Amino acid sequence: MRYTTLGDGDRAFDVSTLALGTMNLGTLVDEETSFAILDRYLAAGGTFLDTANNYSLWAGGHGRDSEDLLGRWLASRGARDEVRIATKLGAAQKDRSKPLSNTPPTNFQGLGADVVAREAHESLRHLGIEKIDLLYGHVDDHDTPLAETVGAFGKLQAEGVVGLTGISNVATWRVVEARAEAERQGVPGYSVVQENFSYIYPPPVPARQDWANADLLDYAASTGVEGRPRLSVVAYSPVHQGAFARDDKPLYGGADRAGNRARIAELRQVAHELGATPSQVAVAWLLGGAWPVIPLVGPSSVAQLDELLDAAELDLPADVRERLDAA
């Protein structure tokens, strides 16, 4: 396993360059298997666990199933000091009688100051911890002033119950403005952005705020120097939910187009030549790019995790990367 640094100064900490998403643990993945996945990840040197306060309501859970399972695992293994915990708030149900949706009306709680304070402390309780290492806004909230959201996150940091803050599913300009607002308020700005990102991508129109783009990656690469606090990018769905290896898995979010199918064919050919799997090559492509990101993988079995762990130290030769980039 390799490691990278999140944040700056006395708030900074190192995490493994392969993060473990726990969205389905405790719902679609049973507790015994979930614990086995977490144990294997920890044994392999993994230190970066990701959850949210609505995982996984849509899979038949109550919404904090993943946080609760992580809390039980942390307590049973005594592993709190060995890992960093990231959770998210803002996209749980505002009205429990209505469903969640990715399109309006979303029924998201949003990122108002009262929601941020209440839900963060609830996450602490469900996880059984005293401090959240990284707290994200799960989905950007245009109906709440940025100053209110930034101030609410800053207050939690001042209280010592949150280390770093971040935002997910957001446009780049909103990240820039939020960080500028944090500077005005004298509070730490977002240190991490989590977006959908993989070897394939949707067309630029219509605009998709939940996908990383070149502007975000270029902006993040410019940080970590004097006067520009570090901004890291975490990529969820880095293997496109298995579609790189399996033809029966759909290409979602506008990614089902001829150019992407050609890229997948090239990815599979490269994997064959390297004696690797398409998923391993896709993860290695993210890790070793001009703008490195942290892939967030969500295996449902130990075997799937082992496959992805092998990608953590797979370095693609320069000519191979050129082929993949050009496809």
Short mmCIF file of C-alpha atoms in Angstrom, two decimals:
data_model
loop_
_atom_site.label_atom_id
_atom_site.label_comp_id
_atom_site.label_asym_id
_atom_site.label_seq_id
_atom_site.Cartn_x
_atom_site.Cartn_y
_atom_site.Cartn_z
CA MET A 1 0.00 0.00 0.00
CA ARG A 2 1.08 3.55 -0.65
CA TYR A 3 0.06 6.70 1.19
CA THR A 4 -0.72 10.35 0.58
CA THR A 5 -1.40 13.40 2.71
CA LEU A 6 -4.73 15.16 3.18
CA GLY A 7 -4.92 18.69 4.51
CA ASP A 8 -2.24 21.07 5.71
CA GLY A 9 -0.45 22.01 8.90
CA ASP A 10 -1.47 20.50 12.20
CA ARG A 11 -4.72 19.18 10.70
CA ALA A 12 -2.94 17.12 8.03
CA PHE A 13 -2.85 13.35 8.14
CA ASP A 14 -1.81 10.50 5.86
CA VAL A 15 -4.19 8.00 4.28
CA SER A 16 -3.74 5.02 2.00
CA THR A 17 -3.99 5.88 -1.68
CA LEU A 18 -6.79 3.33 -2.04
CA ALA A 19 -9.88 4.28 -0.03
CA LEU A 20 -12.53 1.75 0.97
CA GLY A 21 -16.14 2.69 0.32
CA THR A 22 -18.56 1.06 2.74
CA MET A 23 -21.86 2.12 1.18
CA ASN A 24 -23.24 -1.43 0.85
CA LEU A 25 -21.78 -2.84 4.05
CA GLY A 26 -24.58 -3.66 6.44
CA THR A 27 -27.26 -3.77 3.75
CA LEU A 28 -26.42 -5.49 0.45
CA VAL A 29 -23.33 -7.03 2.06
CA ASP A 30 -24.00 -9.03 5.23
CA GLU A 31 -22.17 -8.33 8.46
CA GLU A 32 -19.85 -11.34 8.38
CA THR A 33 -18.66 -10.52 4.86
CA SER A 34 -18.44 -6.82 5.69
CA PHE A 35 -16.19 -7.51 8.67
CA ALA A 36 -14.02 -9.78 6.52
CA ILE A 37 -13.62 -7.04 3.91
CA LEU A 38 -12.69 -4.48 6.57
CA ASP A 39 -10.25 -6.88 8.22
CA ARG A 40 -8.53 -7.64 4.92
CA TYR A 41 -8.30 -3.95 3.99
CA LEU A 42 -6.74 -3.11 7.35
CA ALA A 43 -4.30 -6.02 7.11
CA ALA A 44 -3.21 -4.81 3.66
CA GLY A 45 -2.35 -1.37 5.05
CA GLY A 46 -5.59 0.37 4.13
CA THR A 47 -6.43 3.29 6.39
CA PHE A 48 -9.10 5.40 4.65
CA LEU A 49 -12.75 4.40 5.25
CA ASP A 50 -15.65 6.22 3.62
CA THR A 51 -19.32 6.22 4.62
CA ALA A 52 -22.34 8.56 4.84
CA ASN A 53 -25.42 9.22 6.93
CA ASN A 54 -27.77 7.86 4.25
CA TYR A 55 -26.02 4.56 3.38
CA SER A 56 -27.91 2.64 2.27
CA LEU A 57 -31.50 3.76 2.50
CA TRP A 58 -32.24 2.67 -1.09
CA ALA A 59 -31.03 -0.87 -0.35
CA GLY A 60 -33.66 -1.45 2.31
CA GLY A 61 -31.74 0.05 5.21
CA HIS A 62 -32.66 2.85 7.60
CA GLY A 63 -29.98 5.20 6.32
CA ARG A 64 -27.16 4.83 8.81
CA ASP A 65 -26.58 1.10 8.37
CA SER A 66 -23.03 1.62 7.11
CA GLU A 67 -22.10 3.98 9.95
CA ASP A 68 -23.57 1.54 12.49
CA LEU A 69 -21.67 -1.41 11.02
CA LEU A 70 -18.42 0.55 11.02
CA GLY A 71 -19.04 1.47 14.64
CA ARG A 72 -19.45 -2.19 15.59
CA TRP A 73 -16.34 -3.18 13.63
CA LEU A 74 -14.21 -0.41 15.14
CA ALA A 75 -15.30 -1.40 18.63
CA SER A 76 -14.79 -5.14 18.12
CA ARG A 77 -11.36 -4.73 16.54
CA GLY A 78 -10.08 -1.83 18.63
CA ALA A 79 -9.03 -0.28 15.34
CA ARG A 80 -10.00 3.36 15.78
CA ASP A 81 -6.42 4.62 15.92
CA GLU A 82 -5.43 2.65 12.83
CA VAL A 83 -7.87 4.22 10.36
CA ARG A 84 -9.24 7.56 9.24
CA ILE A 85 -13.01 7.87 9.02
CA ALA A 86 -14.79 10.00 6.43
CA THR A 87 -18.55 10.45 6.47
CA LYS A 88 -21.01 12.72 4.70
CA LEU A 89 -24.15 14.66 5.50
CA GLY A 90 -26.73 16.69 3.62
CA ALA A 91 -28.22 14.04 1.31
CA ALA A 92 -30.30 12.11 3.81
CA GLN A 93 -34.09 12.46 3.70
CA LYS A 94 -35.47 15.83 4.65
CA ASP A 95 -38.97 14.34 4.79
CA ARG A 96 -38.87 10.69 5.91
CA SER A 97 -42.23 10.05 4.25
CA LYS A 98 -40.87 10.88 0.80
CA PRO A 99 -38.22 9.06 -1.29
CA LEU A 100 -34.76 10.31 -2.17
CA SER A 101 -34.06 11.20 -5.79
CA ASN A 102 -31.08 12.31 -7.85
CA THR A 103 -33.32 14.71 -9.76
CA PRO A 104 -35.63 17.41 -8.36
CA PRO A 105 -37.43 17.13 -6.06
CA THR A 106 -34.44 15.50 -4.34
CA ASN A 107 -35.77 15.60 -0.74
CA PHE A 108 -32.20 16.18 0.52
CA GLN A 109 -31.66 17.69 3.97
CA GLY A 110 -29.24 20.25 2.55
CA LEU A 111 -26.29 21.97 4.19
CA GLY A 112 -27.90 24.51 6.49
CA ALA A 113 -26.09 25.19 9.77
CA ASP A 114 -28.66 23.32 11.86
CA VAL A 115 -28.43 20.20 9.65
CA VAL A 116 -24.62 20.25 9.65
CA ALA A 117 -24.42 20.49 13.45
CA ARG A 118 -27.14 17.93 14.18
CA GLU A 119 -26.14 15.32 11.62
CA ALA A 120 -22.42 15.50 12.41
CA HIS A 121 -23.07 14.75 16.07
CA GLU A 122 -25.43 11.94 15.10
CA SER A 123 -22.69 10.44 12.94
CA LEU A 124 -20.32 10.55 15.91
CA ARG A 125 -22.88 8.60 17.93
CA HIS A 126 -23.57 5.99 15.27
CA LEU A 127 -19.88 5.49 14.51
CA GLY A 128 -19.02 5.34 18.20
CA ILE A 129 -16.16 7.80 17.82
CA GLU A 130 -15.23 11.18 19.32
CA LYS A 131 -13.93 12.83 16.16
CA ILE A 132 -14.73 12.59 12.45
CA ASP A 133 -11.46 12.76 10.54
CA LEU A 134 -13.09 14.04 7.35
CA LEU A 135 -16.64 15.39 7.05
CA TYR A 136 -18.11 16.02 3.61
CA GLY A 137 -21.13 17.86 2.40
CA HIS A 138 -22.63 15.00 0.40
CA VAL A 139 -24.29 17.07 -2.31
CA ASP A 140 -23.85 20.79 -2.97
CA ASP A 141 -26.71 22.93 -1.67
CA HIS A 142 -27.40 26.03 -3.76
CA ASP A 143 -30.35 27.03 -1.57
CA THR A 144 -28.17 27.66 1.49
CA PRO A 145 -25.68 30.56 1.46
CA LEU A 146 -22.11 29.31 1.18
CA ALA A 147 -21.18 31.49 4.14
CA GLU A 148 -23.62 29.57 6.33
CA THR A 149 -22.38 26.15 5.28
CA VAL A 150 -18.70 27.10 5.49
CA GLY A 151 -19.23 28.64 8.91
CA ALA A 152 -21.06 25.56 10.18
CA PHE A 153 -18.22 23.27 9.11
CA GLY A 154 -15.69 25.66 10.63
CA LYS A 155 -17.56 25.63 13.95
CA LEU A 156 -17.35 21.83 14.11
CA GLN A 157 -13.62 22.04 13.50
CA ALA A 158 -13.24 24.64 16.24
CA GLU A 159 -15.13 22.32 18.60
CA GLY A 160 -12.61 19.58 17.83
CA VAL A 161 -15.19 17.05 16.61
CA VAL A 162 -14.15 17.32 12.93
CA GLY A 163 -10.66 17.31 11.51
CA LEU A 164 -10.87 18.11 7.80
CA THR A 165 -13.87 19.09 5.70
CA GLY A 166 -14.80 18.38 2.10
CA ILE A 167 -17.56 18.54 -0.46
CA SER A 168 -18.93 16.04 -2.97
CA ASN A 169 -20.97 16.26 -6.17
CA VAL A 170 -20.10 19.88 -6.80
CA ALA A 171 -19.08 22.26 -9.58
CA THR A 172 -15.47 23.47 -9.53
CA TRP A 173 -16.43 27.13 -9.23
CA ARG A 174 -18.37 26.34 -6.07
CA VAL A 175 -15.30 24.71 -4.53
CA VAL A 176 -13.21 27.79 -5.32
CA GLU A 177 -15.83 30.16 -3.88
CA ALA A 178 -16.29 28.06 -0.74
CA ARG A 179 -12.54 28.04 -0.09
CA ALA A 180 -12.40 31.80 -0.60
CA GLU A 181 -15.30 32.21 1.84
CA ALA A 182 -13.47 30.08 4.39
CA GLU A 183 -10.45 32.36 4.11
CA ARG A 184 -12.67 35.39 4.69
CA GLN A 185 -14.13 33.77 7.80
CA GLY A 186 -10.75 32.62 9.06
CA VAL A 187 -11.75 28.95 9.15
CA PRO A 188 -10.16 25.98 7.35
CA GLY A 189 -11.47 25.51 3.81
CA TYR A 190 -12.43 22.30 2.10
CA SER A 191 -9.46 19.94 1.91
CA VAL A 192 -11.04 17.20 -0.21
CA VAL A 193 -13.48 16.98 -3.10
CA GLN A 194 -15.16 13.66 -3.88
CA GLU A 195 -16.50 13.19 -7.39
CA ASN A 196 -17.47 10.44 -9.80
CA PHE A 197 -14.39 9.79 -11.92
CA SER A 198 -13.03 6.88 -13.92
CA TYR A 199 -11.29 5.98 -17.18
CA ILE A 200 -14.48 6.80 -19.09
CA TYR A 201 -16.49 9.98 -18.87
CA PRO A 202 -19.77 11.52 -20.03
CA PRO A 203 -20.03 14.27 -22.65
CA PRO A 204 -19.68 17.83 -21.27
CA VAL A 205 -23.27 18.72 -22.13
CA PRO A 206 -25.45 18.66 -20.16
CA ALA A 207 -23.16 19.80 -17.36
CA ARG A 208 -22.65 17.18 -14.65
CA GLN A 209 -21.61 18.47 -11.26
CA ASP A 210 -21.00 14.99 -9.87
CA TRP A 211 -18.15 14.13 -12.29
CA ALA A 212 -14.59 15.37 -11.93
CA ASN A 213 -13.39 17.38 -14.90
CA ALA A 214 -10.06 18.74 -16.09
CA ASP A 215 -10.70 22.11 -14.42
CA LEU A 216 -11.13 20.53 -11.00
CA LEU A 217 -8.08 18.29 -11.40
CA ASP A 218 -5.94 21.19 -12.64
CA TYR A 219 -7.11 23.37 -9.76
CA ALA A 220 -6.33 20.66 -7.22
CA ALA A 221 -2.88 20.12 -8.75
CA SER A 222 -2.11 23.82 -8.26
CA THR A 223 -2.63 23.63 -4.49
CA GLY A 224 -0.42 22.45 -1.65
CA VAL A 225 1.93 25.42 -1.96
CA GLU A 226 2.33 28.61 0.04
CA GLY A 227 -0.93 30.52 0.06
CA ARG A 228 -2.89 27.72 -1.60
CA PRO A 229 -4.01 25.07 0.92
CA ARG A 230 -3.89 21.52 -0.33
CA LEU A 231 -6.99 20.16 -2.11
CA SER A 232 -7.18 16.41 -2.74
CA VAL A 233 -9.58 14.62 -5.08
CA VAL A 234 -11.26 11.33 -4.22
CA ALA A 235 -12.81 9.40 -7.12
CA TYR A 236 -15.89 7.28 -6.47
CA SER A 237 -17.00 4.54 -8.88
CA PRO A 238 -13.44 4.26 -10.28
CA VAL A 239 -14.21 0.95 -12.01
CA HIS A 240 -17.65 2.10 -13.18
CA GLN A 241 -19.46 -0.51 -11.09
CA GLY A 242 -17.72 -3.40 -12.84
CA ALA A 243 -18.44 -2.33 -16.41
CA PHE A 244 -14.77 -2.43 -17.45
CA ALA A 245 -14.65 -6.17 -16.95
CA ARG A 246 -18.25 -7.23 -17.57
CA ASP A 247 -20.39 -6.57 -20.63
CA ASP A 248 -23.58 -7.08 -18.63
CA LYS A 249 -22.87 -4.00 -16.52
CA PRO A 250 -24.35 -0.80 -17.99
CA LEU A 251 -22.47 2.41 -18.68
CA TYR A 252 -24.42 4.99 -16.69
CA GLY A 253 -24.62 8.75 -16.32
CA GLY A 254 -24.31 9.54 -20.00
CA ALA A 255 -21.13 7.47 -20.39
CA ASP A 256 -22.70 4.97 -22.82
CA ARG A 257 -21.26 6.25 -26.08
CA ALA A 258 -19.03 4.95 -28.84
CA GLY A 259 -15.88 6.70 -27.65
CA ASN A 260 -16.11 5.14 -24.23
CA ARG A 261 -16.76 1.68 -25.61
CA ALA A 262 -13.56 2.06 -27.66
CA ARG A 263 -11.67 3.12 -24.52
CA ILE A 264 -12.91 0.06 -22.65
CA ALA A 265 -11.75 -2.18 -25.50
CA GLU A 266 -8.27 -0.62 -25.28
CA LEU A 267 -8.31 -0.95 -21.49
CA ARG A 268 -9.07 -4.65 -21.76
CA GLN A 269 -6.34 -5.15 -24.35
CA VAL A 270 -3.78 -3.42 -22.13
CA ALA A 271 -4.87 -5.49 -19.15
CA HIS A 272 -4.42 -8.68 -21.19
CA GLU A 273 -0.91 -7.64 -22.23
CA LEU A 274 0.10 -6.76 -18.67
CA GLY A 275 -1.38 -9.89 -17.13
CA ALA A 276 -3.69 -7.71 -15.04
CA THR A 277 -7.44 -7.19 -14.92
CA PRO A 278 -9.26 -4.22 -16.51
CA SER A 279 -10.26 -2.96 -13.06
CA GLN A 280 -6.65 -3.07 -11.86
CA VAL A 281 -5.46 -1.10 -14.88
CA ALA A 282 -8.27 1.44 -14.47
CA VAL A 283 -7.34 2.04 -10.82
CA ALA A 284 -3.63 2.27 -11.66
CA TRP A 285 -4.46 4.80 -14.39
CA LEU A 286 -6.12 7.02 -11.79
CA LEU A 287 -3.32 6.65 -9.27
CA GLY A 288 -0.49 7.43 -11.67
CA GLY A 289 -1.99 10.22 -13.75
CA ALA A 290 -0.76 13.76 -14.23
CA TRP A 291 -3.32 14.70 -11.56
CA PRO A 292 -3.29 11.76 -9.13
CA VAL A 293 -6.55 11.04 -7.35
CA ILE A 294 -7.54 8.65 -4.57
CA PRO A 295 -9.73 5.86 -5.95
CA LEU A 296 -12.63 4.96 -3.66
CA VAL A 297 -13.45 1.29 -4.21
CA GLY A 298 -16.54 -0.51 -2.95
CA PRO A 299 -16.03 -4.28 -3.14
CA SER A 300 -18.75 -6.65 -2.04
CA SER A 301 -16.41 -9.57 -1.34
CA VAL A 302 -12.88 -10.18 -0.12
CA ALA A 303 -11.98 -11.56 -3.55
CA GLN A 304 -13.03 -8.31 -5.22
CA LEU A 305 -11.04 -6.33 -2.66
CA ASP A 306 -7.93 -8.44 -3.23
CA GLU A 307 -8.13 -7.74 -6.95
CA LEU A 308 -8.28 -4.00 -6.34
CA LEU A 309 -5.57 -4.04 -3.68
CA ASP A 310 -3.18 -5.41 -6.28
CA ALA A 311 -3.72 -2.20 -8.26
CA ALA A 312 -2.41 -0.02 -5.44
CA GLU A 313 1.20 -0.61 -6.48
CA LEU A 314 0.74 -1.22 -10.20
CA ASP A 315 2.80 1.33 -12.12
CA LEU A 316 1.81 1.65 -15.76
CA PRO A 317 4.71 2.08 -18.22
CA ALA A 318 4.75 5.47 -19.93
CA ASP A 319 3.95 4.02 -23.35
CA VAL A 320 0.99 2.12 -21.94
CA ARG A 321 -0.40 5.26 -20.32
CA GLU A 322 -0.01 7.11 -23.61
CA ARG A 323 -2.07 4.41 -25.34
CA LEU A 324 -4.79 4.59 -22.71
CA ASP A 325 -4.88 8.39 -22.78
CA ALA A 326 -5.08 8.45 -26.57
CA ALA A 327 -7.86 5.85 -26.91
#
